[in-house]
C-alpha positions as semicolon CSV with decimal commas, in nm:
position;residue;x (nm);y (nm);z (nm)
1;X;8,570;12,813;9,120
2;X;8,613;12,420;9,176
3;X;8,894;12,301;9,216
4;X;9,136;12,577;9,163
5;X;9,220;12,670;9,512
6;X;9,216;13,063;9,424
7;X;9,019;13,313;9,662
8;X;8,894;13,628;9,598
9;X;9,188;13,886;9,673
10;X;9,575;13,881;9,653
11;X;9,658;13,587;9,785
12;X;9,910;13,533;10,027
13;X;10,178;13,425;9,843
14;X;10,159;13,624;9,557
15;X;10,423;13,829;9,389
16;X;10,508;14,162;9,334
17;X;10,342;14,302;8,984
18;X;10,611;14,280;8,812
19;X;10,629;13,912;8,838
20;X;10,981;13,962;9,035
21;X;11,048;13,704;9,310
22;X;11,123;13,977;9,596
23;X;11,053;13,800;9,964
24;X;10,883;13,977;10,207
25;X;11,115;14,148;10,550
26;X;11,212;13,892;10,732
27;X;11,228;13,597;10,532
28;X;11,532;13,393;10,456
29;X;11,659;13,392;10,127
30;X;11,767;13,072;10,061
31;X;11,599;12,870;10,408
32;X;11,975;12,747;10,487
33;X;12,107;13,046;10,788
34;X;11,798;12,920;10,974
35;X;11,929;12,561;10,972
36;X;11,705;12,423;10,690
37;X;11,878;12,175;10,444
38;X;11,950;12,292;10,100
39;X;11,694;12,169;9,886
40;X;11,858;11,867;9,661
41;X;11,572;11,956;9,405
42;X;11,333;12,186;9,309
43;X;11,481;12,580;9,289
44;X;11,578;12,737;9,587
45;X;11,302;12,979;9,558
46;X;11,032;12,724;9,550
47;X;11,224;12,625;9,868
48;X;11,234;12,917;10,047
49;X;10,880;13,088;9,923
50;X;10,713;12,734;10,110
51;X;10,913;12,773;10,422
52;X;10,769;13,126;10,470
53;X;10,451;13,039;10,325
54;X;10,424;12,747;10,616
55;X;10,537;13,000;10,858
56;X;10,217;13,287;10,800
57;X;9,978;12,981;10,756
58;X;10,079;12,869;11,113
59;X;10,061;13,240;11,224
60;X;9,704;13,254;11,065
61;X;9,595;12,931;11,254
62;X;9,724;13,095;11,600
63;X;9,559;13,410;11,502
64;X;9,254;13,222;11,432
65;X;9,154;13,387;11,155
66;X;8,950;13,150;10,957
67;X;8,973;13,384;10,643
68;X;9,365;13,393;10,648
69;X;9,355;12,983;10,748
70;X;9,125;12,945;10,434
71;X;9,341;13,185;10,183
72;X;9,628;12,900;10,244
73;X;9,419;12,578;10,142
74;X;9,281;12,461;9,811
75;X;8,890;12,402;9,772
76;X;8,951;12,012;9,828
77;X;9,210;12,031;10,133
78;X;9,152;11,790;10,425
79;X;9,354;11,698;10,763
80;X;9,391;11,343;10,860
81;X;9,487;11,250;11,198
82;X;9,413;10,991;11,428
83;X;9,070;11,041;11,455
84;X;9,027;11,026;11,060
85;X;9,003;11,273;10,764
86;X;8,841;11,622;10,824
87;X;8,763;11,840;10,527
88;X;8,829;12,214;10,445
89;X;8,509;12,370;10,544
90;X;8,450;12,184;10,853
91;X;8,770;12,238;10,965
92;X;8,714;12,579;10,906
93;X;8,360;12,597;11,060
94;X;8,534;12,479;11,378
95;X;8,760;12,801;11,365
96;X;8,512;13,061;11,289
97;X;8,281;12,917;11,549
98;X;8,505;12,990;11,804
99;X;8,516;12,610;11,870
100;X;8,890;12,533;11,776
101;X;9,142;12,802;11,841
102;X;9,518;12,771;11,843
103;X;9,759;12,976;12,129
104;X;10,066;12,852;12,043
105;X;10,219;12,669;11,714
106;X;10,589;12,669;11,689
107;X;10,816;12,417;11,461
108;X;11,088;12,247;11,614
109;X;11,270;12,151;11,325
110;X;11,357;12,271;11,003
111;X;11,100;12,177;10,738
112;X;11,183;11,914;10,536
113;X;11,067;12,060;10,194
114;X;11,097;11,875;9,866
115;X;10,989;12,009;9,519
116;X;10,841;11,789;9,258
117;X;10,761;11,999;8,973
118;X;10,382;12,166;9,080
119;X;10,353;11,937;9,368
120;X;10,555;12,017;9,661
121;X;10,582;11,780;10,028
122;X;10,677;11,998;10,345
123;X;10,752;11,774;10,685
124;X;10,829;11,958;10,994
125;X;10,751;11,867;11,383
126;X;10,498;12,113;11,538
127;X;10,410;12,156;11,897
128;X;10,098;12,345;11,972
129;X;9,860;12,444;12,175
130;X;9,496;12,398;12,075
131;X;9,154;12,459;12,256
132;X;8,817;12,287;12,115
133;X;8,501;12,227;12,306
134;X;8,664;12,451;12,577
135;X;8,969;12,205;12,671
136;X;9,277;12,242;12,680
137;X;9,479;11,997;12,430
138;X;9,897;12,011;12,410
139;X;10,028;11,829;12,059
140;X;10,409;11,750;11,966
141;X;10,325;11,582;11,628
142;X;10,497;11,523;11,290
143;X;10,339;11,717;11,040
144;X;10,342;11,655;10,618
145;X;10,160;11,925;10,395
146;X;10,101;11,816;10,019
147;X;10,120;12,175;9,812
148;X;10,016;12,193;9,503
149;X;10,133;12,514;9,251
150;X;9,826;12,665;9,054
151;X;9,863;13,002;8,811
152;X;10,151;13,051;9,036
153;X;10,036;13,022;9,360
154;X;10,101;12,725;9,618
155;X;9,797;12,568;9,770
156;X;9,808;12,302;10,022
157;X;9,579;11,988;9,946
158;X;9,626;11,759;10,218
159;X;9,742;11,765;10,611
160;X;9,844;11,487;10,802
161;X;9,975;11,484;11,129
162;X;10,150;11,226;11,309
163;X;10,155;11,244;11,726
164;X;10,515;11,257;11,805
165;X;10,705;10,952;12,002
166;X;10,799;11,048;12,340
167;X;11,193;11,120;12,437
168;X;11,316;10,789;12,514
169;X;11,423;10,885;12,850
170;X;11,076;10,979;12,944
């Protein structure tokens, strides 16, 4: 399918048939009662639909599920970090190998989401806990997905992840 970023299947943040924009249980309807900023551009459902949508893509990664991972990424995603860029289906290779899996992932901050017409930029700090090659690895890192909205759906294009500066105290 090239570019387009679409999978076989519902993907996972599509709508109800009748094109209403109904959340799923559990999400927050506006991404402000969990302490997130009101967004300052872009609609508030664009806003809220990424915050949830970055929530089940981390819960995919920790259930490492490289289907699920995959149904969140466009054909040409890649990861940069500080070891360079990484593309979608070695990335993915890694997961369903067994090689990388995630235990933990948990934001702690609010996303940082801003809406630019069909592109969208979502910044959030992220620790985790990751295992490849069979050690252990602990990351508090800064984190910046670039989505981009195609027939409807958001795909993210690009990751890139920032290690996090210690506390100052430390």
């Amino acid at each position: 399918m090239g570019d387009s970023g679409d999978r076989a299947g519902p993907p996972p943040d599509s709508r109800d048939d009748d094109g209403s924009n109904e959340r799923a249980p559990g999400t927050v309807p506006d991404g402000r009662a969990d302490g997130t900023e009101s967004p300052p551009d872009g609609r508030a459902d664009d806003h809220a639909h990424l915050a949830s949508l970055v929530d089940a893509w981390a819960a995919a990664i920790v259930a490492n599920d490289a289907d699920r991972i995959a149904a969140y990424m466009a054909d040409e995603w890649v990861i940069v970090s500080e070891s360079g860029i990484t593309d979608r289906d070695t990335f993915l290779a890694f997961v369903a190998s067994g090689d990388l899996t995630h235990s933990a992932m948990r934001a702690v901050t609010p996303p940082r989401i801003r809406v630019h017409g069909d592109t969208a930029l979502v910044t959030v700090r992220i620790t985790n806990t990751a295992y490849y090659g069979g050690r252990r690895f602990d990351a508090d890192e800064w984190t910046t997905d670039v989505f981009v909205r195609r027939d409807g759906h958001w795909r993210c294009v690009l990751s890139h992840i920032t290690p996090a500066a210690p506390p100052q105290d430390s």
